[in-house]
mmCIF file of C-alpha atoms in Angstrom:
data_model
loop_
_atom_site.group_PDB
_atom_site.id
_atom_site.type_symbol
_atom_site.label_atom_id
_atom_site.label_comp_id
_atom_site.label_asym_id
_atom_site.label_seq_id
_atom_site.Cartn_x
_atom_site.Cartn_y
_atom_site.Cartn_z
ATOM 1 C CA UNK A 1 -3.022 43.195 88.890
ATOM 2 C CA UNK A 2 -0.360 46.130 89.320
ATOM 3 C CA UNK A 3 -1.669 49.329 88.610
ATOM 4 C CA UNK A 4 -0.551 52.633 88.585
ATOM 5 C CA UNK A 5 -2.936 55.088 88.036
ATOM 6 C CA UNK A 6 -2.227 58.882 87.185
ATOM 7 C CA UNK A 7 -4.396 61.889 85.572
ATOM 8 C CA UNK A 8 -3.417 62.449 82.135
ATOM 9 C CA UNK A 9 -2.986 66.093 82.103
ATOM 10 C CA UNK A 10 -2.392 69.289 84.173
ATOM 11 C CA UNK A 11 -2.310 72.775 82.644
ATOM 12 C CA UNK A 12 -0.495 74.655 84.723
ATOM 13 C CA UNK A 13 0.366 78.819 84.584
ATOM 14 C CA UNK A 14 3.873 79.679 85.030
ATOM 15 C CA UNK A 15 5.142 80.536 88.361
ATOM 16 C CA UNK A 16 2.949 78.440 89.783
ATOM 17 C CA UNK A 17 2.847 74.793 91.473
ATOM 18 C CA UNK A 18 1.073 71.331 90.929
ATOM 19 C CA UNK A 19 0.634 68.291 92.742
ATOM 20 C CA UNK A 20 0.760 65.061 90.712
ATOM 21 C CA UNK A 21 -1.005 61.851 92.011
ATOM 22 C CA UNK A 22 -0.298 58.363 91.358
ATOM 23 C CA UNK A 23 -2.818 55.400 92.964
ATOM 24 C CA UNK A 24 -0.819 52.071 93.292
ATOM 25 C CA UNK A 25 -3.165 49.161 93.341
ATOM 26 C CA UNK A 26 -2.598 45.681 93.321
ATOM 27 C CA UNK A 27 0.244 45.093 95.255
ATOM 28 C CA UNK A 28 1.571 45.789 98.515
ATOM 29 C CA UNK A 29 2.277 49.557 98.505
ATOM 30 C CA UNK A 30 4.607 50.041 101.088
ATOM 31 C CA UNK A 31 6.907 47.335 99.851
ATOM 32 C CA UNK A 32 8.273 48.836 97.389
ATOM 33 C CA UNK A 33 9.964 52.404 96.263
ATOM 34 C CA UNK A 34 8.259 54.919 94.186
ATOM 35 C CA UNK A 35 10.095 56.903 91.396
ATOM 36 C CA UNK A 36 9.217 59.256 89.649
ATOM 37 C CA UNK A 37 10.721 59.885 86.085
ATOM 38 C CA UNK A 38 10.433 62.884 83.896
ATOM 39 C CA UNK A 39 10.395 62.860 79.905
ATOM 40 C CA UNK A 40 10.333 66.312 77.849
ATOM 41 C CA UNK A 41 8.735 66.146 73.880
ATOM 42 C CA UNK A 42 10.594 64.047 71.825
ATOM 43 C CA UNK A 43 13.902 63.619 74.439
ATOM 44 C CA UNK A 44 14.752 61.026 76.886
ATOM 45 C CA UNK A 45 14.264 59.690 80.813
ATOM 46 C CA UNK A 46 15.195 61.609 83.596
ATOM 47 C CA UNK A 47 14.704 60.291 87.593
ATOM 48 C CA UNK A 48 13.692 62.512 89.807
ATOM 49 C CA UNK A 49 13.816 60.914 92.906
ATOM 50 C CA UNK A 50 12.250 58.066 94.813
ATOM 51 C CA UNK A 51 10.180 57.493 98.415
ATOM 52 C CA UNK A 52 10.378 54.525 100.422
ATOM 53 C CA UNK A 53 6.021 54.563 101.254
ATOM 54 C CA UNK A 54 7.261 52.822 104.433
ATOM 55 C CA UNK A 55 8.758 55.785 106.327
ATOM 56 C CA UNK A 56 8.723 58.812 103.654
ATOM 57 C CA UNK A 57 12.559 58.356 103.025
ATOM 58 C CA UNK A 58 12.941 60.521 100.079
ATOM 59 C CA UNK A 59 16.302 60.460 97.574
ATOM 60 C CA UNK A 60 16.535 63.264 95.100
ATOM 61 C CA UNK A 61 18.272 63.990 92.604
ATOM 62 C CA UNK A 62 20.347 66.996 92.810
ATOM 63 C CA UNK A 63 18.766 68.498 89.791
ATOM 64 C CA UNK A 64 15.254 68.245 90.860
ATOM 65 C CA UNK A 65 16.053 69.003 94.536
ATOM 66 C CA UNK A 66 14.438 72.217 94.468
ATOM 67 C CA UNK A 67 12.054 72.009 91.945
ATOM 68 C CA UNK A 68 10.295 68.511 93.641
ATOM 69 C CA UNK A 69 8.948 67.283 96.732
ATOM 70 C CA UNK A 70 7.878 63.896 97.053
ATOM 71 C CA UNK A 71 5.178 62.719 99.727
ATOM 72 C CA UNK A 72 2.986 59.476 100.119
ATOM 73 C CA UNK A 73 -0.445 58.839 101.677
ATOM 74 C CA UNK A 74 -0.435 55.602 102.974
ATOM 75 C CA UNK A 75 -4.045 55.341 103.807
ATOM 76 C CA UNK A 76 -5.111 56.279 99.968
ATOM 77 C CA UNK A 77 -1.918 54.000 98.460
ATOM 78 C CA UNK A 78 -1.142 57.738 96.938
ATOM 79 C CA UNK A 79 2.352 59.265 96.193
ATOM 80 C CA UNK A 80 2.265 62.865 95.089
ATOM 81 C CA UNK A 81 4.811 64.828 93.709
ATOM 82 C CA UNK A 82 4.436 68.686 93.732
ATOM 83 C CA UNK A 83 6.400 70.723 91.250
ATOM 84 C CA UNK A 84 6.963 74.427 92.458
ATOM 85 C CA UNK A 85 7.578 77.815 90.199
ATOM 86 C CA UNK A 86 6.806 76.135 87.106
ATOM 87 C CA UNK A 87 8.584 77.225 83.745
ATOM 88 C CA UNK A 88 8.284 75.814 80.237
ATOM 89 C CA UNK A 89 11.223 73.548 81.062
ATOM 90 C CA UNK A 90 9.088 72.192 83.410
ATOM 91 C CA UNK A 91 6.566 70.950 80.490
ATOM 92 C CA UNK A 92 6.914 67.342 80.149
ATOM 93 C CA UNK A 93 5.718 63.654 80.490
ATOM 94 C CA UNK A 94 5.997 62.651 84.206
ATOM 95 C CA UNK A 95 5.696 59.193 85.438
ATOM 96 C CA UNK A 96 5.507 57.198 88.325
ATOM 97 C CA UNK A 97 6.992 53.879 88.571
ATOM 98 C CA UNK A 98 7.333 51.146 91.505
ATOM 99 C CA UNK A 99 7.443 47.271 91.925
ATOM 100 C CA UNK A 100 10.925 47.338 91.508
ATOM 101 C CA UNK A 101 10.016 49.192 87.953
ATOM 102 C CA UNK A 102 8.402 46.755 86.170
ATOM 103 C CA UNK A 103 5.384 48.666 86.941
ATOM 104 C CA UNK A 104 4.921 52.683 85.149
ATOM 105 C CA UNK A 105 1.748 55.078 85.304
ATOM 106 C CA UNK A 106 0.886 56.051 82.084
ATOM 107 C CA UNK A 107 1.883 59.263 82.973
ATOM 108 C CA UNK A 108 0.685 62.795 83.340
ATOM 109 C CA UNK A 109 1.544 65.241 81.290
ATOM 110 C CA UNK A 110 1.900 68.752 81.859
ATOM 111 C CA UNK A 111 1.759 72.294 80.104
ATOM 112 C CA UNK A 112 3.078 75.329 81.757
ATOM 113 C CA UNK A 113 1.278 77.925 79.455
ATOM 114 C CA UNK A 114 0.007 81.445 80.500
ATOM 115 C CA UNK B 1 26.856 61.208 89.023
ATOM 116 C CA UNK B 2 27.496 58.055 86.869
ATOM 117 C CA UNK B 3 27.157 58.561 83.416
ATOM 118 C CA UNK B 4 25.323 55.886 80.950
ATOM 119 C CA UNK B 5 26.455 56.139 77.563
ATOM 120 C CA UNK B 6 24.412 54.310 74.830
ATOM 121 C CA UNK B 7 25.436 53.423 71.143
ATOM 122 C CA UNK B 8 24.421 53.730 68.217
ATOM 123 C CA UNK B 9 21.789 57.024 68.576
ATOM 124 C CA UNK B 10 19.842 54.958 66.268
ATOM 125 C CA UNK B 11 19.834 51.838 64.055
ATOM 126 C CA UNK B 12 18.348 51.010 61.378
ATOM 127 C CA UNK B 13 17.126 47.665 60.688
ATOM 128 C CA UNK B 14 14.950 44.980 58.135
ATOM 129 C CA UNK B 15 12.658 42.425 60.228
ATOM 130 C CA UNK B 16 14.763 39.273 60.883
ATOM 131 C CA UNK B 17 17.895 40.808 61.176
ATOM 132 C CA UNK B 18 19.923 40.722 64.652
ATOM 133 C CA UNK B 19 20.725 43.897 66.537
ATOM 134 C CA UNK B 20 23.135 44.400 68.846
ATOM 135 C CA UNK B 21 22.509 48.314 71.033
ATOM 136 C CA UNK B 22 25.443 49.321 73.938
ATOM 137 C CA UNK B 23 25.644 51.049 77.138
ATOM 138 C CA UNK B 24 28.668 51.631 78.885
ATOM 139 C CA UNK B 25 28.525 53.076 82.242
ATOM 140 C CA UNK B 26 31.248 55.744 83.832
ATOM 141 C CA UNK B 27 31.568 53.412 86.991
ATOM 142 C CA UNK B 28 31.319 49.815 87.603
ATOM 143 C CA UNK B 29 27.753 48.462 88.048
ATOM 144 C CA UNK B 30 28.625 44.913 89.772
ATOM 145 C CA UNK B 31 28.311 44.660 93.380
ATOM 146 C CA UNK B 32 31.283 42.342 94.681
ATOM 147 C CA UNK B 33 28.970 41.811 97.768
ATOM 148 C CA UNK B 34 26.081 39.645 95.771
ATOM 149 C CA UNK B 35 27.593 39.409 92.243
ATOM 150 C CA UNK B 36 24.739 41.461 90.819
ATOM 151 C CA UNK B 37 25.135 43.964 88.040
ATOM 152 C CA UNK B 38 22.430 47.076 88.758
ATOM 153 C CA UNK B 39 21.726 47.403 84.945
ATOM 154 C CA UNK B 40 18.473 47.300 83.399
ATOM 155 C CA UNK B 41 16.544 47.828 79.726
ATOM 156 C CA UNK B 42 13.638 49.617 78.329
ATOM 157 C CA UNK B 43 11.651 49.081 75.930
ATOM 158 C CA UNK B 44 9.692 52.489 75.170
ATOM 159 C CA UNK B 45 7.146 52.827 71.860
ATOM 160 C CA UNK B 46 5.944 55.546 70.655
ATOM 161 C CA UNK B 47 2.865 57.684 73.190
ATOM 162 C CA UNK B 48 3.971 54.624 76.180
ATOM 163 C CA UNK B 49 5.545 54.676 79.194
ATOM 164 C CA UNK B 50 8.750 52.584 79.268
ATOM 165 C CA UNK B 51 8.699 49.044 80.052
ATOM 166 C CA UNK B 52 10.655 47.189 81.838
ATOM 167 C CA UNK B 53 12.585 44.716 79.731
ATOM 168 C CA UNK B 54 15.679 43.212 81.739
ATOM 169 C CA UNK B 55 16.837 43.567 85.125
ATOM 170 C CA UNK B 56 20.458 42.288 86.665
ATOM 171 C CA UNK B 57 21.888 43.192 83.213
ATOM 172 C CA UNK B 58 20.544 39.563 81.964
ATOM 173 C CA UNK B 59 17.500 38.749 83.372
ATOM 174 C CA UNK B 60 14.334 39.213 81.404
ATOM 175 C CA UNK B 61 10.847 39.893 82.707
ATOM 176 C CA UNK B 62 8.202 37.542 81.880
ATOM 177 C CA UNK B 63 6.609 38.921 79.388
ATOM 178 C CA UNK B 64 10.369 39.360 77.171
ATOM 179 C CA UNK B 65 10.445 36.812 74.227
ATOM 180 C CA UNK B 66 13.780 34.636 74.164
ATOM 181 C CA UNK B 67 14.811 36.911 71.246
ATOM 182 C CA UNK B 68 16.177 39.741 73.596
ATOM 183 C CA UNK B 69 18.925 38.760 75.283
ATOM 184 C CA UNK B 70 21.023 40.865 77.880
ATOM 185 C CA UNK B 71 25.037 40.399 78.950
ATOM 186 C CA UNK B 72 27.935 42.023 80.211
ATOM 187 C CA UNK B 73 29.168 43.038 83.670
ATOM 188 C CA UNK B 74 30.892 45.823 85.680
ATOM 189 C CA UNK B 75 30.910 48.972 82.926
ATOM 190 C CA UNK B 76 30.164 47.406 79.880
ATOM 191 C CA UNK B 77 26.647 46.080 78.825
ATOM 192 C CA UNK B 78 24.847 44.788 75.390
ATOM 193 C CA UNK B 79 21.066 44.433 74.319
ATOM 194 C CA UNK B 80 20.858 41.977 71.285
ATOM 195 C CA UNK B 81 17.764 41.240 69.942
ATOM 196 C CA UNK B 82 17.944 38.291 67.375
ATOM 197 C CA UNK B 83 15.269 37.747 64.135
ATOM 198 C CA UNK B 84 14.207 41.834 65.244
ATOM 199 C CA UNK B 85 10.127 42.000 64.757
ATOM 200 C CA UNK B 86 8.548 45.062 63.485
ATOM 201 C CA UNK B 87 6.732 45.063 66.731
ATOM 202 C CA UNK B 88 10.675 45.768 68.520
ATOM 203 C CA UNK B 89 10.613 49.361 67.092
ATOM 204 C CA UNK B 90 11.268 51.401 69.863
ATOM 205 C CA UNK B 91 13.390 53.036 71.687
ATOM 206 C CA UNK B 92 15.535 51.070 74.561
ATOM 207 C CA UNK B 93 17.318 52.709 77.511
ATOM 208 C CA UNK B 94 19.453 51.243 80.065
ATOM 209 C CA UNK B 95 19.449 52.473 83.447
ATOM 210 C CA UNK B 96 21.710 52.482 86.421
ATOM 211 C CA UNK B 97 19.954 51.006 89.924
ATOM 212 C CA UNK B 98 22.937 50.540 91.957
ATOM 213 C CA UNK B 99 21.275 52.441 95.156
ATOM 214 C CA UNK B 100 24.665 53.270 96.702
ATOM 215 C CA UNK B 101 25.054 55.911 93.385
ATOM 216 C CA UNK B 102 22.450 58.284 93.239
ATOM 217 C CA UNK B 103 21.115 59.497 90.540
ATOM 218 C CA UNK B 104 19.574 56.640 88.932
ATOM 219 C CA UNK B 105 20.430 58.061 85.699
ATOM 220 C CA UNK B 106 19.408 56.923 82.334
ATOM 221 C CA UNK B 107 21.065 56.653 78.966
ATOM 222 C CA UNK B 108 19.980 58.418 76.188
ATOM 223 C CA UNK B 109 18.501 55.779 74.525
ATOM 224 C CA UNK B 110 18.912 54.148 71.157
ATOM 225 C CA UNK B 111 16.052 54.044 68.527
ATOM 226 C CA UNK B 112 15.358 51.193 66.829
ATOM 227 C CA UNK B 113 13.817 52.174 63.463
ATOM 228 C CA UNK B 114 12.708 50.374 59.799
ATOM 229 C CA UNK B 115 15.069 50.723 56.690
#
């Protein structure tokens, strides 16, 4: 079955920079675009951007453009997305989600606390 | 950026009831090339990631019971879910995924709650 798997949490100081994973299983993985999707406390969706596994083709969003940078390990079935100079706006829900998105990680959340 | 505007913010409703939630986008959504309107639903509950209810502004995924139905075309677009279940509370967003008009933005959603 489908699977997208992603670590539940990352504290992160601000200022600084994470790399989120997400491990597609089960189908696939360079079929199919990977988003990515952002969700603050209580509030609503906001897309990031997508890759195309296939060749790396990345679309942003204008928002995120430099705040995100989306990669993909093939070998590993892996697309990463590294957030850089983090801020408490920056504390959210973020998910990954491919197969056309019927499939979502469960996300990841993260806490940009000193 | 198209903008997806979703009505009501929040409705309130008893089990068996039908429910009718909107989203209107700011540019047309049907593709004159394949006929296809790039407008789809969420279903989000509370602590889950969003799932994936319709695609092509009508078509539901498999796991969708007959009771949600999605329609309309171009700009305008409804989610009506007939005989509503406590297990429908949630909150639904429609998306834009019309490639050619990036972002793929959301709308804000619209929270299905119990009187």
């Amino acid at each position: 079955q489908v699977q997208l798997q992603q670590p539940g949490a990352e504290l992160v100081r601000p200022g600084a920079s994470v790399k989120l994973s997400c491990k597609a299983s089960g189908y696939t993985f360079t079929s199919y675009w990977m988003n990515w999707v952002k969700q603050r406390p209580e509030q609503g969706l906001e897309w990031i951007g997508r890759i195309d596994p296939y060749d790396s083709e990345t679309h942003y969003n204008q928002k995120f453009k430099d705040k995100a940078i989306l990669t993909v390990d093939k070998s590993s079935s892996t697309a990463y997305m590294q957030l850089s100079s983090l801020t408490s706006e920056d504390s959210a829900v973020y998910y990954c989600a491919s197969y056309d998105a019927a499939y979502w990680g469960q996300g990841t959340l993260v806490t940009v606390s000193a | 950026d198209i903008v997806m505007t979703q009505s009501p913010s929040s409705l309130a409703v008893t089990a068996g009831e039908k429910v009718t939630m909107r989203c209107k986008s700011s540019q047309s959504l049907l593709w004159s090339v394949n006929q296809n309107n790039y407008l789809s639903w969420y279903q989000q509950k509370q602590g889950q990631p969003p799932k994936l209810l319709i695609y092509g502004a009508s078509i539901r995924e498999s796991w969708v019971p007959d009771r949600f139905t999605g329609s309309g075309s171009g700009t305008d677009f409804t989610l009506t879910i007939s005989n509503v279940h406590a297990e429908d509370l949630a909150v639904y967003y429609c998306q834009h995924n019309h490639g050619s008009f990036l972002p793929l933005t959301f709308g804000a959603g619209t929270k299905l709650e119990l009187k």
